[in-house]
Amino acid sequence: VPESLVVTPLQLVKVRLQAKEHLGRYRNAFHCVRTVLMQEGIMALYTGLGPTIGRNCVYNSVYFWAQFELREIGAEGGDGGSYALHLLRISGCAFLAGALATCFNAPFDVAKSRIQQQVASAPVAEGAGSPTTLRYRNTPQTLLRVWREEGPAALYKGFVPKVWRMALGGAIGMVAFEGTQSLC
């Protein structure tokens, strides 16, 4: 949850800057933050917090479970070999675990992005009008709507680059962690 509180505003800015419906709306990341704050209020920076928490919980649960299960399977062949081979085995397990975890959290990422792309045109000032009805309101409603209107494959849009990013990031991160641990 703490990670999500830090990451959600950054993800919101990234999604808004990348969304085709917002092209030309923001000059840069700082302008995006300023515009969101002025037009939508500070809480708008946390739009998508729910699916971000869901995405991160699912990813971390599957990633760490799978990684240590794969390590146990890999350790059955013996602990012989060099330290470099040990790190290579850890890297391979973390890579596979990252790819597997991404299979489970990708729909949450799609929901997060759909929710964050929307701009609530409700005025920030109190009593200045009624908020616009948003197409995507929460994680379950968004997942169901995307499934029904676009089919289950739509919940995996952007999957290939994401799986490569998460698998490689998991592999590099775990080797860095293990390498640093050995120095202590």
PDB file of N, CA and C in Angstrom, residues 98-175:
ATOM      1  N   GLY A  98       8.589 -13.288 -12.672  1.00  0.00           N
ATOM      2  CA  GLY A  98       8.089 -11.989 -13.117  1.00  0.00           C
ATOM      3  C   GLY A  98       7.134 -12.133 -14.299  1.00  0.00           C
ATOM      4  N   ALA A  99       7.473 -13.020 -15.218  1.00  0.00           N
ATOM      5  CA  ALA A  99       6.597 -13.253 -16.373  1.00  0.00           C
ATOM      6  C   ALA A  99       5.270 -13.869 -15.922  1.00  0.00           C
ATOM      7  N   LEU A 100       5.328 -14.839 -15.023  1.00  0.00           N
ATOM      8  CA  LEU A 100       4.111 -15.483 -14.526  1.00  0.00           C
ATOM      9  C   LEU A 100       3.239 -14.478 -13.763  1.00  0.00           C
ATOM     10  N   ALA A 101       3.847 -13.692 -12.892  1.00  0.00           N
ATOM     11  CA  ALA A 101       3.090 -12.714 -12.098  1.00  0.00           C
ATOM     12  C   ALA A 101       2.394 -11.700 -12.995  1.00  0.00           C
ATOM     13  N   THR A 102       3.033 -11.340 -14.087  1.00  0.00           N
ATOM     14  CA  THR A 102       2.443 -10.385 -15.019  1.00  0.00           C
ATOM     15  C   THR A 102       1.180 -10.951 -15.666  1.00  0.00           C
ATOM     16  N   CYS A 103       1.137 -12.251 -15.866  1.00  0.00           N
ATOM     17  CA  CYS A 103      -0.074 -12.876 -16.410  1.00  0.00           C
ATOM     18  C   CYS A 103      -1.278 -12.629 -15.509  1.00  0.00           C
ATOM     19  N   PHE A 104      -1.036 -12.548 -14.218  1.00  0.00           N
ATOM     20  CA  PHE A 104      -2.129 -12.380 -13.256  1.00  0.00           C
ATOM     21  C   PHE A 104      -2.471 -10.920 -12.974  1.00  0.00           C
ATOM     22  N   ASN A 105      -1.489 -10.015 -13.083  1.00  0.00           N
ATOM     23  CA  ASN A 105      -1.785  -8.632 -12.718  1.00  0.00           C
ATOM     24  C   ASN A 105      -2.080  -7.731 -13.914  1.00  0.00           C
ATOM     25  N   ALA A 106      -1.894  -8.207 -15.127  1.00  0.00           N
ATOM     26  CA  ALA A 106      -2.120  -7.382 -16.323  1.00  0.00           C
ATOM     27  C   ALA A 106      -3.539  -6.805 -16.392  1.00  0.00           C
ATOM     28  N   PRO A 107      -4.593  -7.556 -16.089  1.00  0.00           N
ATOM     29  CA  PRO A 107      -5.927  -6.952 -16.133  1.00  0.00           C
ATOM     30  C   PRO A 107      -6.083  -5.762 -15.181  1.00  0.00           C
ATOM     31  N   PHE A 108      -5.453  -5.840 -14.010  1.00  0.00           N
ATOM     32  CA  PHE A 108      -5.509  -4.718 -13.071  1.00  0.00           C
ATOM     33  C   PHE A 108      -4.807  -3.493 -13.651  1.00  0.00           C
ATOM     34  N   ASP A 109      -3.742  -3.731 -14.396  1.00  0.00           N
ATOM     35  CA  ASP A 109      -3.006  -2.627 -15.016  1.00  0.00           C
ATOM     36  C   ASP A 109      -3.855  -1.953 -16.093  1.00  0.00           C
ATOM     37  N   VAL A 110      -4.568  -2.756 -16.868  1.00  0.00           N
ATOM     38  CA  VAL A 110      -5.468  -2.200 -17.884  1.00  0.00           C
ATOM     39  C   VAL A 110      -6.570  -1.383 -17.206  1.00  0.00           C
ATOM     40  N   ALA A 111      -7.148  -1.913 -16.136  1.00  0.00           N
ATOM     41  CA  ALA A 111      -8.192  -1.180 -15.404  1.00  0.00           C
ATOM     42  C   ALA A 111      -7.638   0.131 -14.856  1.00  0.00           C
ATOM     43  N   LYS A 112      -6.451   0.086 -14.280  1.00  0.00           N
ATOM     44  CA  LYS A 112      -5.811   1.281 -13.736  1.00  0.00           C
ATOM     45  C   LYS A 112      -5.651   2.337 -14.814  1.00  0.00           C
ATOM     46  N   SER A 113      -5.138   1.946 -15.950  1.00  0.00           N
ATOM     47  CA  SER A 113      -4.909   2.906 -17.037  1.00  0.00           C
ATOM     48  C   SER A 113      -6.220   3.480 -17.567  1.00  0.00           C
ATOM     49  N   ARG A 114      -7.245   2.639 -17.710  1.00  0.00           N
ATOM     50  CA  ARG A 114      -8.543   3.128 -18.198  1.00  0.00           C
ATOM     51  C   ARG A 114      -9.121   4.164 -17.230  1.00  0.00           C
ATOM     52  N   ILE A 115      -9.026   3.864 -15.948  1.00  0.00           N
ATOM     53  CA  ILE A 115      -9.548   4.783 -14.933  1.00  0.00           C
ATOM     54  C   ILE A 115      -8.750   6.083 -14.925  1.00  0.00           C
ATOM     55  N   GLN A 116      -7.427   5.974 -15.050  1.00  0.00           N
ATOM     56  CA  GLN A 116      -6.580   7.172 -14.979  1.00  0.00           C
ATOM     57  C   GLN A 116      -6.632   8.033 -16.236  1.00  0.00           C
ATOM     58  N   GLN A 117      -7.017   7.486 -17.366  1.00  0.00           N
ATOM     59  CA  GLN A 117      -7.111   8.280 -18.598  1.00  0.00           C
ATOM     60  C   GLN A 117      -8.252   9.279 -18.548  1.00  0.00           C
ATOM     61  N   GLN A 118      -9.248   8.987 -17.757  1.00  0.00           N
ATOM     62  CA  GLN A 118     -10.434   9.841 -17.707  1.00  0.00           C
ATOM     63  C   GLN A 118     -10.145  11.143 -16.967  1.00  0.00           C
ATOM     64  N   VAL A 119     -10.762  12.195 -17.447  1.00  0.00           N
ATOM     65  CA  VAL A 119     -10.684  13.472 -16.756  1.00  0.00           C
ATOM     66  C   VAL A 119     -12.073  13.784 -16.239  1.00  0.00           C
ATOM     67  N   ALA A 120     -12.164  13.923 -14.938  1.00  0.00           N
ATOM     68  CA  ALA A 120     -13.443  14.320 -14.355  1.00  0.00           C
ATOM     69  C   ALA A 120     -13.593  15.814 -14.600  1.00  0.00           C
ATOM     70  N   SER A 121     -14.603  16.177 -15.342  1.00  0.00           N
ATOM     71  CA  SER A 121     -14.771  17.590 -15.680  1.00  0.00           C
ATOM     72  C   SER A 121     -15.543  18.346 -14.611  1.00  0.00           C
ATOM     73  N   ALA A 122     -15.644  17.735 -13.446  1.00  0.00           N
ATOM     74  CA  ALA A 122     -16.329  18.410 -12.344  1.00  0.00           C
ATOM     75  C   ALA A 122     -15.490  19.587 -11.878  1.00  0.00           C
ATOM     76  N   PRO A 123     -16.102  20.722 -11.662  1.00  0.00           N
ATOM     77  CA  PRO A 123     -15.355  21.867 -11.153  1.00  0.00           C
ATOM     78  C   PRO A 123     -14.826  21.583  -9.762  1.00  0.00           C
ATOM     79  N   VAL A 124     -13.663  22.167  -9.446  1.00  0.00           N
ATOM     80  CA  VAL A 124     -13.040  21.969  -8.147  1.00  0.00           C
ATOM     81  C   VAL A 124     -13.796  22.740  -7.074  1.00  0.00           C
ATOM     82  N   ALA A 125     -14.341  23.906  -7.439  1.00  0.00           N
ATOM     83  CA  ALA A 125     -15.033  24.752  -6.467  1.00  0.00           C
ATOM     84  C   ALA A 125     -16.297  24.057  -5.958  1.00  0.00           C
ATOM     85  N   GLU A 126     -16.529  24.167  -4.668  1.00  0.00           N
ATOM     86  CA  GLU A 126     -17.689  23.528  -4.051  1.00  0.00           C
ATOM     87  C   GLU A 126     -18.988  24.162  -4.549  1.00  0.00           C
ATOM     88  N   GLY A 127     -19.936  23.324  -4.897  1.00  0.00           N
ATOM     89  CA  GLY A 127     -21.238  23.802  -5.333  1.00  0.00           C
ATOM     90  C   GLY A 127     -21.252  24.404  -6.725  1.00  0.00           C
ATOM     91  N   ALA A 128     -20.205  24.164  -7.512  1.00  0.00           N
ATOM     92  CA  ALA A 128     -20.110  24.790  -8.834  1.00  0.00           C
ATOM     93  C   ALA A 128     -20.643  23.901  -9.944  1.00  0.00           C
ATOM     94  N   GLY A 129     -21.385  22.891  -9.619  1.00  0.00           N
ATOM     95  CA  GLY A 129     -21.938  22.031 -10.664  1.00  0.00           C
ATOM     96  C   GLY A 129     -21.859  20.581 -10.253  1.00  0.00           C
ATOM     97  N   SER A 130     -22.393  19.712 -11.098  1.00  0.00           N
ATOM     98  CA  SER A 130     -22.369  18.286 -10.768  1.00  0.00           C
ATOM     99  C   SER A 130     -21.271  17.597 -11.568  1.00  0.00           C
ATOM    100  N   PRO A 131     -20.670  16.547 -10.987  1.00  0.00           N
ATOM    101  CA  PRO A 131     -19.599  15.845 -11.682  1.00  0.00           C
ATOM    102  C   PRO A 131     -20.121  15.071 -12.894  1.00  0.00           C
ATOM    103  N   THR A 132     -19.243  14.905 -13.859  1.00  0.00           N
ATOM    104  CA  THR A 132     -19.555  14.122 -15.042  1.00  0.00           C
ATOM    105  C   THR A 132     -19.576  12.642 -14.659  1.00  0.00           C
ATOM    106  N   THR A 133     -20.492  11.884 -15.226  1.00  0.00           N
ATOM    107  CA  THR A 133     -20.517  10.443 -14.993  1.00  0.00           C
ATOM    108  C   THR A 133     -19.336   9.839 -15.742  1.00  0.00           C
ATOM    109  N   LEU A 134     -18.517   9.124 -15.005  1.00  0.00           N
ATOM    110  CA  LEU A 134     -17.326   8.522 -15.592  1.00  0.00           C
ATOM    111  C   LEU A 134     -17.643   7.143 -16.152  1.00  0.00           C
ATOM    112  N   ARG A 135     -17.040   6.821 -17.269  1.00  0.00           N
ATOM    113  CA  ARG A 135     -17.232   5.530 -17.920  1.00  0.00           C
ATOM    114  C   ARG A 135     -16.682   4.388 -17.058  1.00  0.00           C
ATOM    115  N   TYR A 136     -15.514   4.611 -16.464  1.00  0.00           N
ATOM    116  CA  TYR A 136     -14.879   3.607 -15.612  1.00  0.00           C
ATOM    117  C   TYR A 136     -14.844   4.158 -14.188  1.00  0.00           C
ATOM    118  N   ARG A 137     -15.540   3.487 -13.265  1.00  0.00           N
ATOM    119  CA  ARG A 137     -15.701   4.018 -11.914  1.00  0.00           C
ATOM    120  C   ARG A 137     -14.842   3.327 -10.866  1.00  0.00           C
ATOM    121  N   ASN A 138     -14.666   2.027 -10.988  1.00  0.00           N
ATOM    122  CA  ASN A 138     -13.878   1.279 -10.009  1.00  0.00           C
ATOM    123  C   ASN A 138     -13.324   0.025 -10.690  1.00  0.00           C
ATOM    124  N   THR A 139     -12.494  -0.696  -9.982  1.00  0.00           N
ATOM    125  CA  THR A 139     -11.808  -1.838 -10.588  1.00  0.00           C
ATOM    126  C   THR A 139     -12.762  -2.929 -11.080  1.00  0.00           C
ATOM    127  N   PRO A 140     -13.657  -3.470 -10.239  1.00  0.00           N
ATOM    128  CA  PRO A 140     -14.535  -4.541 -10.744  1.00  0.00           C
ATOM    129  C   PRO A 140     -15.403  -4.089 -11.919  1.00  0.00           C
ATOM    130  N   GLN A 141     -15.968  -2.883 -11.832  1.00  0.00           N
ATOM    131  CA  GLN A 141     -16.831  -2.380 -12.902  1.00  0.00           C
ATOM    132  C   GLN A 141     -16.028  -2.207 -14.194  1.00  0.00           C
ATOM    133  N   THR A 142     -14.796  -1.727 -14.076  1.00  0.00           N
ATOM    134  CA  THR A 142     -13.950  -1.526 -15.259  1.00  0.00           C
ATOM    135  C   THR A 142     -13.577  -2.855 -15.892  1.00  0.00           C
ATOM    136  N   LEU A 143     -13.153  -3.813 -15.084  1.00  0.00           N
ATOM    137  CA  LEU A 143     -12.791  -5.137 -15.613  1.00  0.00           C
ATOM    138  C   LEU A 143     -13.970  -5.781 -16.323  1.00  0.00           C
ATOM    139  N   LEU A 144     -15.145  -5.718 -15.718  1.00  0.00           N
ATOM    140  CA  LEU A 144     -16.346  -6.306 -16.314  1.00  0.00           C
ATOM    141  C   LEU A 144     -16.740  -5.584 -17.602  1.00  0.00           C
ATOM    142  N   ARG A 145     -16.659  -4.281 -17.602  1.00  0.00           N
ATOM    143  CA  ARG A 145     -17.036  -3.497 -18.785  1.00  0.00           C
ATOM    144  C   ARG A 145     -16.095  -3.784 -19.960  1.00  0.00           C
ATOM    145  N   VAL A 146     -14.802  -3.812 -19.689  1.00  0.00           N
ATOM    146  CA  VAL A 146     -13.833  -4.107 -20.752  1.00  0.00           C
ATOM    147  C   VAL A 146     -14.071  -5.522 -21.279  1.00  0.00           C
ATOM    148  N   TRP A 147     -14.287  -6.484 -20.390  1.00  0.00           N
ATOM    149  CA  TRP A 147     -14.545  -7.879 -20.789  1.00  0.00           C
ATOM    150  C   TRP A 147     -15.768  -7.965 -21.696  1.00  0.00           C
ATOM    151  N   ARG A 148     -16.860  -7.321 -21.275  1.00  0.00           N
ATOM    152  CA  ARG A 148     -18.114  -7.402 -22.026  1.00  0.00           C
ATOM    153  C   ARG A 148     -18.048  -6.667 -23.363  1.00  0.00           C
ATOM    154  N   GLU A 149     -17.460  -5.481 -23.373  1.00  0.00           N
ATOM    155  CA  GLU A 149     -17.478  -4.641 -24.577  1.00  0.00           C
ATOM    156  C   GLU A 149     -16.359  -4.959 -25.565  1.00  0.00           C
ATOM    157  N   GLU A 150     -15.216  -5.416 -25.073  1.00  0.00           N
ATOM    158  CA  GLU A 150     -14.060  -5.624 -25.949  1.00  0.00           C
ATOM    159  C   GLU A 150     -13.550  -7.056 -25.966  1.00  0.00           C
ATOM    160  N   GLY A 151     -14.026  -7.867 -25.032  1.00  0.00           N
ATOM    161  CA  GLY A 151     -13.582  -9.250 -24.941  1.00  0.00           C
ATOM    162  C   GLY A 151     -12.425  -9.407 -23.977  1.00  0.00           C
ATOM    163  N   PRO A 152     -12.189 -10.653 -23.541  1.00  0.00           N
ATOM    164  CA  PRO A 152     -11.157 -10.908 -22.540  1.00  0.00           C
ATOM    165  C   PRO A 152      -9.748 -10.520 -22.989  1.00  0.00           C
ATOM    166  N   ALA A 153      -9.464 -10.592 -24.279  1.00  0.00           N
ATOM    167  CA  ALA A 153      -8.119 -10.237 -24.761  1.00  0.00           C
ATOM    168  C   ALA A 153      -7.783  -8.773 -24.487  1.00  0.00           C
ATOM    169  N   ALA A 154      -8.805  -7.930 -24.405  1.00  0.00           N
ATOM    170  CA  ALA A 154      -8.568  -6.503 -24.141  1.00  0.00           C
ATOM    171  C   ALA A 154      -7.980  -6.272 -22.753  1.00  0.00           C
ATOM    172  N   LEU A 155      -8.186  -7.216 -21.835  1.00  0.00           N
ATOM    173  CA  LEU A 155      -7.609  -7.090 -20.495  1.00  0.00           C
ATOM    174  C   LEU A 155      -6.102  -7.342 -20.499  1.00  0.00           C
ATOM    175  N   TYR A 156      -5.584  -7.733 -21.657  1.00  0.00           N
ATOM    176  CA  TYR A 156      -4.147  -7.998 -21.791  1.00  0.00           C
ATOM    177  C   TYR A 156      -3.498  -7.091 -22.828  1.00  0.00           C
ATOM    178  N   LYS A 157      -4.123  -5.947 -23.106  1.00  0.00           N
ATOM    179  CA  LYS A 157      -3.518  -4.998 -24.043  1.00  0.00           C
ATOM    180  C   LYS A 157      -2.186  -4.519 -23.481  1.00  0.00           C
ATOM    181  N   GLY A 158      -1.180  -4.477 -24.339  1.00  0.00           N
ATOM    182  CA  GLY A 158       0.155  -4.053 -23.907  1.00  0.00           C
ATOM    183  C   GLY A 158       0.906  -5.123 -23.138  1.00  0.00           C
ATOM    184  N   PHE A 159       0.436  -6.354 -23.221  1.00  0.00           N
ATOM    185  CA  PHE A 159       1.006  -7.430 -22.418  1.00  0.00           C
ATOM    186  C   PHE A 159       2.459  -7.744 -22.782  1.00  0.00           C
ATOM    187  N   VAL A 160       2.776  -7.828 -24.055  1.00  0.00           N
ATOM    188  CA  VAL A 160       4.123  -8.265 -24.450  1.00  0.00           C
ATOM    189  C   VAL A 160       5.206  -7.320 -23.925  1.00  0.00           C
ATOM    190  N   PRO A 161       5.114  -6.012 -24.151  1.00  0.00           N
ATOM    191  CA  PRO A 161       6.161  -5.161 -23.581  1.00  0.00           C
ATOM    192  C   PRO A 161       6.155  -5.165 -22.047  1.00  0.00           C
ATOM    193  N   LYS A 162       4.974  -5.291 -21.461  1.00  0.00           N
ATOM    194  CA  LYS A 162       4.898  -5.308 -20.000  1.00  0.00           C
ATOM    195  C   LYS A 162       5.554  -6.566 -19.440  1.00  0.00           C
ATOM    196  N   VAL A 163       5.293  -7.709 -20.043  1.00  0.00           N
ATOM    197  CA  VAL A 163       5.874  -8.947 -19.513  1.00  0.00           C
ATOM    198  C   VAL A 163       7.395  -8.910 -19.633  1.00  0.00           C
ATOM    199  N   TRP A 164       7.914  -8.359 -20.725  1.00  0.00           N
ATOM    200  CA  TRP A 164       9.372  -8.235 -20.863  1.00  0.00           C
ATOM    201  C   TRP A 164       9.937  -7.290 -19.807  1.00  0.00           C
ATOM    202  N   ARG A 165       9.268  -6.162 -19.596  1.00  0.00           N
ATOM    203  CA  ARG A 165       9.742  -5.180 -18.611  1.00  0.00           C
ATOM    204  C   ARG A 165       9.727  -5.764 -17.208  1.00  0.00           C
ATOM    205  N   MET A 166       8.648  -6.433 -16.845  1.00  0.00           N
ATOM    206  CA  MET A 166       8.514  -6.965 -15.487  1.00  0.00           C
ATOM    207  C   MET A 166       9.421  -8.182 -15.256  1.00  0.00           C
ATOM    208  N   ALA A 167       9.545  -9.041 -16.248  1.00  0.00           N
ATOM    209  CA  ALA A 167      10.406 -10.217 -16.101  1.00  0.00           C
ATOM    210  C   ALA A 167      11.877  -9.807 -16.011  1.00  0.00           C
ATOM    211  N   LEU A 168      12.299  -8.915 -16.900  1.00  0.00           N
ATOM    212  CA  LEU A 168      13.686  -8.447 -16.845  1.00  0.00           C
ATOM    213  C   LEU A 168      13.954  -7.654 -15.567  1.00  0.00           C
ATOM    214  N   GLY A 169      12.993  -6.813 -15.185  1.00  0.00           N
ATOM    215  CA  GLY A 169      13.154  -6.043 -13.946  1.00  0.00           C
ATOM    216  C   GLY A 169      13.248  -6.944 -12.729  1.00  0.00           C
ATOM    217  N   GLY A 170      12.431  -7.977 -12.695  1.00  0.00           N
ATOM    218  CA  GLY A 170      12.482  -8.932 -11.584  1.00  0.00           C
ATOM    219  C   GLY A 170      13.812  -9.660 -11.535  1.00  0.00           C
ATOM    220  N   ALA A 171      14.296 -10.075 -12.691  1.00  0.00           N
ATOM    221  CA  ALA A 171      15.565 -10.801 -12.750  1.00  0.00           C
ATOM    222  C   ALA A 171      16.732  -9.916 -12.317  1.00  0.00           C
ATOM    223  N   ILE A 172      16.788  -8.716 -12.847  1.00  0.00           N
ATOM    224  CA  ILE A 172      17.889  -7.804 -12.503  1.00  0.00           C
ATOM    225  C   ILE A 172      17.802  -7.390 -11.038  1.00  0.00           C
ATOM    226  N   GLY A 173      16.594  -7.068 -10.591  1.00  0.00           N
ATOM    227  CA  GLY A 173      16.420  -6.641  -9.204  1.00  0.00           C
ATOM    228  C   GLY A 173      16.805  -7.720  -8.208  1.00  0.00           C
ATOM    229  N   MET A 174      16.425  -8.963  -8.461  1.00  0.00           N
ATOM    230  CA  MET A 174      16.727 -10.031  -7.518  1.00  0.00           C
ATOM    231  C   MET A 174      18.216 -10.351  -7.507  1.00  0.00           C
ATOM    232  N   VAL A 175      18.873 -10.300  -8.652  1.00  0.00           N
ATOM    233  CA  VAL A 175      20.322 -10.530  -8.685  1.00  0.00           C
ATOM    234  C   VAL A 175      21.039  -9.402  -7.944  1.00  0.00           C
TER     235      VAL A 175
END
